[in-house]
CSV table of C-alpha atoms and ligand atoms in Angstrom, one decimal:
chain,number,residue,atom,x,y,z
A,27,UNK,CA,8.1,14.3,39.3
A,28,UNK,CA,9.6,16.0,36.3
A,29,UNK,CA,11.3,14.2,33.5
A,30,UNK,CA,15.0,15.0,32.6
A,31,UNK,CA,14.4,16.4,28.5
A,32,UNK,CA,16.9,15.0,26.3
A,33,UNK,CA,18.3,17.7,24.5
A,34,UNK,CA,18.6,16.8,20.3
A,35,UNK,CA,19.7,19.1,19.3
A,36,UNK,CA,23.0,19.3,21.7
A,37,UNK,CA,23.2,15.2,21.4
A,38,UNK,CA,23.2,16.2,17.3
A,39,UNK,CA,25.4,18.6,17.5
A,40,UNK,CA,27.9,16.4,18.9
A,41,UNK,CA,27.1,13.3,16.8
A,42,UNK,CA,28.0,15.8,13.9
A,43,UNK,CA,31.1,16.9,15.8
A,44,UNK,CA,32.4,13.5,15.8
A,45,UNK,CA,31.4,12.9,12.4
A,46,UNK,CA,33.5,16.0,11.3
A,47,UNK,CA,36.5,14.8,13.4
A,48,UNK,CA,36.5,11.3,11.9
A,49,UNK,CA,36.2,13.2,8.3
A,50,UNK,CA,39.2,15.2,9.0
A,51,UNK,CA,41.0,12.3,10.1
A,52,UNK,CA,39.9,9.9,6.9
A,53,UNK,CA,41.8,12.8,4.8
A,54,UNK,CA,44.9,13.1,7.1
A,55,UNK,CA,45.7,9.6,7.3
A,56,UNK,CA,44.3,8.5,4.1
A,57,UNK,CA,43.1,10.9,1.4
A,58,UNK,CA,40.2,10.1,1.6
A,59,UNK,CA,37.0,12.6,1.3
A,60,UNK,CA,33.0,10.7,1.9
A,61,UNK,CA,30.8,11.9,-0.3
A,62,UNK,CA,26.9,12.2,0.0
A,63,UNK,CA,25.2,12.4,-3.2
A,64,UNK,CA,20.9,13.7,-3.1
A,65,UNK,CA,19.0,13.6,-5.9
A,66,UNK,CA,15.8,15.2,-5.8
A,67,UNK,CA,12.6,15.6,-8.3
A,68,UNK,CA,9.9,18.5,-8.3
A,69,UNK,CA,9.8,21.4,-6.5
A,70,UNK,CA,7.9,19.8,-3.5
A,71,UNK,CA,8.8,22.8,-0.7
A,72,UNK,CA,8.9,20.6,2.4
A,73,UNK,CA,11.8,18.3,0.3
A,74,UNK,CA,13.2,20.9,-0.9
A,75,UNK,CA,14.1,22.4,2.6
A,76,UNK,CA,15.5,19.0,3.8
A,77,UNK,CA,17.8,18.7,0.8
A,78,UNK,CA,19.1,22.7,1.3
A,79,UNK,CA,19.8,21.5,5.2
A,80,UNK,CA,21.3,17.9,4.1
A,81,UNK,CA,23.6,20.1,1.6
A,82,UNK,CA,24.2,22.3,4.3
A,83,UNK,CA,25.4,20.0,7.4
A,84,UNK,CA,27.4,17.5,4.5
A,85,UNK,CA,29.5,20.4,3.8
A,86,UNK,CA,30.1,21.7,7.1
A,87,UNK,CA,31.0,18.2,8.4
A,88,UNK,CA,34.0,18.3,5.4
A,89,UNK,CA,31.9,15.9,3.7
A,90,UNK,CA,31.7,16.0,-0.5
A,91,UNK,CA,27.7,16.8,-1.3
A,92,UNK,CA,26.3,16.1,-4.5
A,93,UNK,CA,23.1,17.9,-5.1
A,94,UNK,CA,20.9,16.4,-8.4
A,95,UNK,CA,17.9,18.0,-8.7
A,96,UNK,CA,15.6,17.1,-11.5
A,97,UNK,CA,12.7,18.6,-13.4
A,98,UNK,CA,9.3,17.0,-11.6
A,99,UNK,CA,8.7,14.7,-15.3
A,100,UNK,CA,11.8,13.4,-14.9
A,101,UNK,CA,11.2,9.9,-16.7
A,102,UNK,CA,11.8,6.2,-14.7
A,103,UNK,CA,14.8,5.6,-16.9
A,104,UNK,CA,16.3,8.4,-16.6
A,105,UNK,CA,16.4,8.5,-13.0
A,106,UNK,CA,17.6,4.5,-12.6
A,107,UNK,CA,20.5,6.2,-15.4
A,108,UNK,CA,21.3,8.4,-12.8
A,109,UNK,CA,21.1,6.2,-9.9
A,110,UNK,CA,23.7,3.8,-11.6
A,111,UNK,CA,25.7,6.3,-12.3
A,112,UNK,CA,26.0,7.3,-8.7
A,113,UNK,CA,26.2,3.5,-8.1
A,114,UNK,CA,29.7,3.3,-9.7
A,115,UNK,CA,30.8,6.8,-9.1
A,116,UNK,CA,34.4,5.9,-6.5
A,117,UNK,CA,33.7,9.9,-5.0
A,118,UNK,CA,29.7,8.5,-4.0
A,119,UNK,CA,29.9,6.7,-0.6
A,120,UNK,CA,26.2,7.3,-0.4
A,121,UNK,CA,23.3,7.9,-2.3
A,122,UNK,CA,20.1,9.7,-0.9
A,123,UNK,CA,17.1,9.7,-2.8
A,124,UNK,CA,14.1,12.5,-1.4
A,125,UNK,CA,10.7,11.2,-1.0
A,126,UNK,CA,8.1,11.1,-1.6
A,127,UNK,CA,8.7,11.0,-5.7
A,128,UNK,CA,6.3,12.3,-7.9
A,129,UNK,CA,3.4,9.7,-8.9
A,130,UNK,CA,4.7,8.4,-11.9
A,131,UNK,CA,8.1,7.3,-10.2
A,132,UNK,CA,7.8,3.6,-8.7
A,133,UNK,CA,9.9,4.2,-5.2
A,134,UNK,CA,10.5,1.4,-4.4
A,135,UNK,CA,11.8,0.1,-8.0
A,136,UNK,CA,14.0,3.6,-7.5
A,137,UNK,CA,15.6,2.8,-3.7
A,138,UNK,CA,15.9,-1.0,-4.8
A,139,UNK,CA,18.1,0.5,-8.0
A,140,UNK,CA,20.7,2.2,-5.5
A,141,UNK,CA,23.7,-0.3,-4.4
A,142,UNK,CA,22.5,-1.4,-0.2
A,143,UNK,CA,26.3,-0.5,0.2
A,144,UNK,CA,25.6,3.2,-0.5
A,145,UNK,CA,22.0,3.2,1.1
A,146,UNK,CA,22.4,5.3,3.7
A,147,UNK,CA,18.4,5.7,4.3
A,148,UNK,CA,18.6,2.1,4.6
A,149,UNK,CA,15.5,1.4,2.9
A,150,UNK,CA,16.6,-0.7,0.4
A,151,UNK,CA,15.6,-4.5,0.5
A,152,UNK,CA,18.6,-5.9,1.3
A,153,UNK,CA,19.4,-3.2,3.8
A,154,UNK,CA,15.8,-4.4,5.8
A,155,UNK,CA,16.3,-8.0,5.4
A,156,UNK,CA,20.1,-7.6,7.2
A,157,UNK,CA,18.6,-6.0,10.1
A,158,UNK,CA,16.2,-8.6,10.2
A,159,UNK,CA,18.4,-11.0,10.6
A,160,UNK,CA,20.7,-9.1,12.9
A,161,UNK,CA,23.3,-8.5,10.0
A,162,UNK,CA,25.8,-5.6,9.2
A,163,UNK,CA,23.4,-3.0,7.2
A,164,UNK,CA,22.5,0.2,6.8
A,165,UNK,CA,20.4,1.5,9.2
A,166,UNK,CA,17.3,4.3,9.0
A,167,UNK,CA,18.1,7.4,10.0
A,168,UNK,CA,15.7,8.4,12.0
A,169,UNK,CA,15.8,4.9,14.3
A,170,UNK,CA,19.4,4.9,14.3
A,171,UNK,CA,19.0,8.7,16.5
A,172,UNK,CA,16.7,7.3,18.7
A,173,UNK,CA,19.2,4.1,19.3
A,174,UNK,CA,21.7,6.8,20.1
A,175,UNK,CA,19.7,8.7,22.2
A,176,UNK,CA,18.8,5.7,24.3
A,177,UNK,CA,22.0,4.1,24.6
A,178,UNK,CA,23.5,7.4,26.1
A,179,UNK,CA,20.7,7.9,28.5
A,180,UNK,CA,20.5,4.6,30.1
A,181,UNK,CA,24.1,2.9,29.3
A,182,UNK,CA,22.8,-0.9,28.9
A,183,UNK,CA,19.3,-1.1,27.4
A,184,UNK,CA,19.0,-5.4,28.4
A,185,UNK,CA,16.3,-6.7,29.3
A,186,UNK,CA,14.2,-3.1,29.4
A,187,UNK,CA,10.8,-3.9,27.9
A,188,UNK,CA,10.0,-1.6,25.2
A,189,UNK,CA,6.8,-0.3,23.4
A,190,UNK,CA,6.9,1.1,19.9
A,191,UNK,CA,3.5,2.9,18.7
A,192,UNK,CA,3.8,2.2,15.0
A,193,UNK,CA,4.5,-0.2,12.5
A,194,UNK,CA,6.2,2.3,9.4
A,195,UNK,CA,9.1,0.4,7.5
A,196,UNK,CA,11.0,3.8,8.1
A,197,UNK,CA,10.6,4.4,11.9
A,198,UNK,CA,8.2,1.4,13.7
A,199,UNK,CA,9.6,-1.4,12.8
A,200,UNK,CA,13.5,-0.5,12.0
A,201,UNK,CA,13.0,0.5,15.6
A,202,UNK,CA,12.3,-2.6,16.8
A,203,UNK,CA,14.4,-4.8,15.5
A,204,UNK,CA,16.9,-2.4,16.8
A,205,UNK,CA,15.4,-2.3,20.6
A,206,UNK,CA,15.5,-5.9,19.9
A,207,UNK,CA,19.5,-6.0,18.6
A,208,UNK,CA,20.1,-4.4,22.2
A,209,UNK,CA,18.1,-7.2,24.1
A,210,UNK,CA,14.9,-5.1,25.2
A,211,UNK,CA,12.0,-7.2,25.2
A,212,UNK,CA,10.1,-5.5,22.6
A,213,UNK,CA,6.0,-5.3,21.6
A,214,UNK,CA,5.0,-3.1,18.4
A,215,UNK,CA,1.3,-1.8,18.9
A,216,UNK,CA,-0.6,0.6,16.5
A,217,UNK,CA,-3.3,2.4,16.2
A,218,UNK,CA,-5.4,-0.8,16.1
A,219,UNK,CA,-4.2,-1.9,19.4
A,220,UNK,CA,-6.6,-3.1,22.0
A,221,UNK,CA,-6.1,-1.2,24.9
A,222,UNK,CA,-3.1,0.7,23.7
A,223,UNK,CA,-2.7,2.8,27.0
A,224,UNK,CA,-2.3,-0.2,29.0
A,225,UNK,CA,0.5,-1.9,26.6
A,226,UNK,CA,2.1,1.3,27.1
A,227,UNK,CA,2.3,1.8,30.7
A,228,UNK,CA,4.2,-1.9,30.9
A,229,UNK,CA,7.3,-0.2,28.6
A,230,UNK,CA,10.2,1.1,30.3
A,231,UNK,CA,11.1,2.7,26.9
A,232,UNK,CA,8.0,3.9,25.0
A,233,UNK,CA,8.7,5.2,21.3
A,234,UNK,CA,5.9,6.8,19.7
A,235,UNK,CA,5.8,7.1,16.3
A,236,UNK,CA,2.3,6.8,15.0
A,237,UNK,CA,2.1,9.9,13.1
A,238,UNK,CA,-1.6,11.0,15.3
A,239,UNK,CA,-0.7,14.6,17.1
A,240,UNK,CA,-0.6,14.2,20.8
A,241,UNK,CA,-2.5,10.7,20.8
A,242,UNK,CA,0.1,9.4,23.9
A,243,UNK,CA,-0.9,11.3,26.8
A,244,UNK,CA,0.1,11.0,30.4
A,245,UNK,CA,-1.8,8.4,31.5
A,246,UNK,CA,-0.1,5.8,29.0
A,247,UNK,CA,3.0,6.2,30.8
A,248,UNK,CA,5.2,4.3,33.0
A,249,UNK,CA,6.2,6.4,36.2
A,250,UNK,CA,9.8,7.2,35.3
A,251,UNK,CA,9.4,5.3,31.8
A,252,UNK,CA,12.0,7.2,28.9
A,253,UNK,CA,10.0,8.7,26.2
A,254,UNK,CA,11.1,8.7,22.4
A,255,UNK,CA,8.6,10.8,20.1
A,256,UNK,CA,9.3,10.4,16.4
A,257,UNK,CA,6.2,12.1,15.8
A,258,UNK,CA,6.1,15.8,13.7
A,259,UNK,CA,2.7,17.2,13.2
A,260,UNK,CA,1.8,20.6,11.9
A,261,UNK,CA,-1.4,21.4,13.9
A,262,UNK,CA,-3.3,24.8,14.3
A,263,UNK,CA,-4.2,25.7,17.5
A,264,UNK,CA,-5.1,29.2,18.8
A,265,UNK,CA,-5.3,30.5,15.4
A,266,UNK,CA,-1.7,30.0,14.8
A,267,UNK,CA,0.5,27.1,13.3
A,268,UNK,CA,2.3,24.5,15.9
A,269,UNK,CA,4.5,22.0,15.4
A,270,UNK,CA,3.5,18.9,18.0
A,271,UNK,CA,4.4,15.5,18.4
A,272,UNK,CA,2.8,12.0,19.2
A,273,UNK,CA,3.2,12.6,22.6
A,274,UNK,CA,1.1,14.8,24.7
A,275,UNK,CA,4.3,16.8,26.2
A,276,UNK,CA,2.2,19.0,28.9
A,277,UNK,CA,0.9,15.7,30.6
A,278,UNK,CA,3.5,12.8,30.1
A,279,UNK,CA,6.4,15.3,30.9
A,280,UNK,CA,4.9,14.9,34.3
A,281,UNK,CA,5.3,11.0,34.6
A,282,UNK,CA,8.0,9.9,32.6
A,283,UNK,CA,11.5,9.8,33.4
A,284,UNK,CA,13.3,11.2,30.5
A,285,UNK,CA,11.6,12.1,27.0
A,286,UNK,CA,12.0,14.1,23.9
A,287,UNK,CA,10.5,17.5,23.2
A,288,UNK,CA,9.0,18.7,20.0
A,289,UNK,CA,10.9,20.4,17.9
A,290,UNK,CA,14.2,19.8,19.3
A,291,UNK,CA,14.2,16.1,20.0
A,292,UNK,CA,14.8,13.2,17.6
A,293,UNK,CA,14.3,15.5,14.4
A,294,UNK,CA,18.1,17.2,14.5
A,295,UNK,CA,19.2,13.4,15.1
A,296,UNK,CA,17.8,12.2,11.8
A,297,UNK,CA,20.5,14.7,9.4
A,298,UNK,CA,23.3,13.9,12.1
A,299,UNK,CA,22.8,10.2,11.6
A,300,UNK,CA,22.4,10.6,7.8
A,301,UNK,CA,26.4,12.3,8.1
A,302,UNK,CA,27.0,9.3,10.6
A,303,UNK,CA,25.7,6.7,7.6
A,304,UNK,CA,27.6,8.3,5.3
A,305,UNK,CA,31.1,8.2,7.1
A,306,UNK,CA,30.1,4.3,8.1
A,307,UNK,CA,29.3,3.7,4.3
A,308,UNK,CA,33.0,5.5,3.5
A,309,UNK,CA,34.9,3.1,6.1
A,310,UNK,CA,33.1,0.3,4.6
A,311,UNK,CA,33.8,0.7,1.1
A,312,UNK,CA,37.9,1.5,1.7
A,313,UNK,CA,38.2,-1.6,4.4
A,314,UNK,CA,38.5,0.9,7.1
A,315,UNK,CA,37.3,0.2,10.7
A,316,UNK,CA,33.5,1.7,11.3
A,317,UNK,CA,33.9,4.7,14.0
A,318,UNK,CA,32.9,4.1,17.5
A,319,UNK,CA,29.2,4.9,18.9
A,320,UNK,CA,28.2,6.2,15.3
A,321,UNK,CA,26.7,2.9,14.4
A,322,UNK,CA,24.0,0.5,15.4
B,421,GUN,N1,11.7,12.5,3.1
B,421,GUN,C1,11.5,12.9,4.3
B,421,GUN,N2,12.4,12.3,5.2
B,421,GUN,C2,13.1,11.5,4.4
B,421,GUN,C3,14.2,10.7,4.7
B,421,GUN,O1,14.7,10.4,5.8
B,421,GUN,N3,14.8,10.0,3.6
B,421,GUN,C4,14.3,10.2,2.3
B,421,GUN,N4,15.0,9.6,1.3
B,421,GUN,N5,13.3,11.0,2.0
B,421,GUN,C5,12.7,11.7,3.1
């Protein structure tokens, strides 16, 4: 058997599409224009092509973008000035700030500074403990695409049992407690898991998300079982430069049911559900009702 691919990039394209439609809409009926506000610091190359492409798919959606980019020794202060003053700015629905920051910049002191209201990576602490406890929050990015992804693939996730290989606060265990929020039974393993290819075979829905290029081959699959790889690894193979996943595609493309390719699979979700956050953050803050299958 050969597994169905879930497309990303055509399930982002029309995540966007109804981000853009509910934007257009918020101004019609209300006046009212979401805006996204990044703030970056240093010249870090990788960053600095996710901010162009965040600026980019912000503005095409009808979305206001607000692009701060700061000298690399920016000081602490300085940056917790800024990120009040996006805290109280009425045009900032949501705040973004890139990491990784240089050294000198405590992170988490930085994402704990933004209000949880306008945290659309939901990282900050209030933002984690709310998913914990099954409360309204924002939700990761990158999680929330895979959520999406599932939902439209199987309809009802209940009573699925799920695997996720990884325990990160951004993907592994956000993940979870969504899996969990849908009623899958739900088991986090890592790369210190005993056995780890025999946990995996017993998930219907395996996420992998360990960060170890191709470490989830074929044989830790479920016949049929949907595959979710977070994973984005620059390798070199064959003298050239390849981008590959956690997943071993060539061999569990063969047993699983469904799963996601690299490139092409959960990363265009991430910016689409950034937009999504952004237009849930805007609804919240004016008392409006969230839209429909954008949020968790
Ligand atoms: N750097 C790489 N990915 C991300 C992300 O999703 N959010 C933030 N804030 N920084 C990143």
């Amino acid at each position: 058997m050969t597994a169905t691919v879930i497309d990303g990039k055509v399930f982002a394209a029309k995540v966007r599409a109804q981000v853009q439609a509910h934007v257009t809409k918020l101004k019609a009926d209300h006046g009212i224009q979401p805006g996204l506000a990044v703030v970056l610091v240093g010249e870090d190359p990788a960053s600095q092509v996710y901010v162009r492409n965040k600026h980019a798919s912000t503005v095409e959606v009808g979305m206001a973008s607000f692009e701060h980019r700061l000298p690399v020794d920016t000081s602490e202060p300085d940056l917790l000035a800024l990120v009040k003053s996006l805290n109280s700015d009425p045009k900032v629905n949501a705040i973004l700030v890139q990491l990784p920051l240089p050294a000198h910049l405590n992170s988490e002191l930085i994402i704990n500074t933004i209000d949880p209201t306008k945290d659309v990576d939901g990282f900050h602490i209030s933002n984690v403990g709310l998913l914990g406890t099954g409360q309204k929050s924002m939700v990761p990015c990158t999680p929330l695409g895979c959520l999406m992804m599932l939902r439209d693939h199987h309809g009802s996730l209940a009573g699925l049992n799920a695997v996720v290989v990884g325990r990160s606060s951004i993907v592994g265990k956000p993940m979870a407690q969504l899996l969990l929020g849908d009623s899958c039974t739900v088991t986090i393993a890592h790369s210190r898991t005993k056995d780890l290819a025999a946990v995996c075979r017993g998930a219907d829905i395996l996420v992998a998300a360990v960060g170890r290029p191709e470490m989830i081959t074929g044989d830790f699959v479920k016949p049929g079982a949907t595959v979710i790889d977070v994973g984005i690894n620059r390798i070199e193979r064959d003298g050239k430069n390849k981008l590959v996943g956690d997943v071993h595609y060539a061999s569990a493309v063969e047993v699983a049911g469904a799963i996601t390719p690299v490139p092409g699979g959960v990363g265009p979700m991430t910016i689409a559900c950034l937009l999504a956050n952004a237009l849930t953050a805007c609804c919240r803050a004016n008392g409006l009702p969230e839209p429909e299958g954008l949020t968790a």
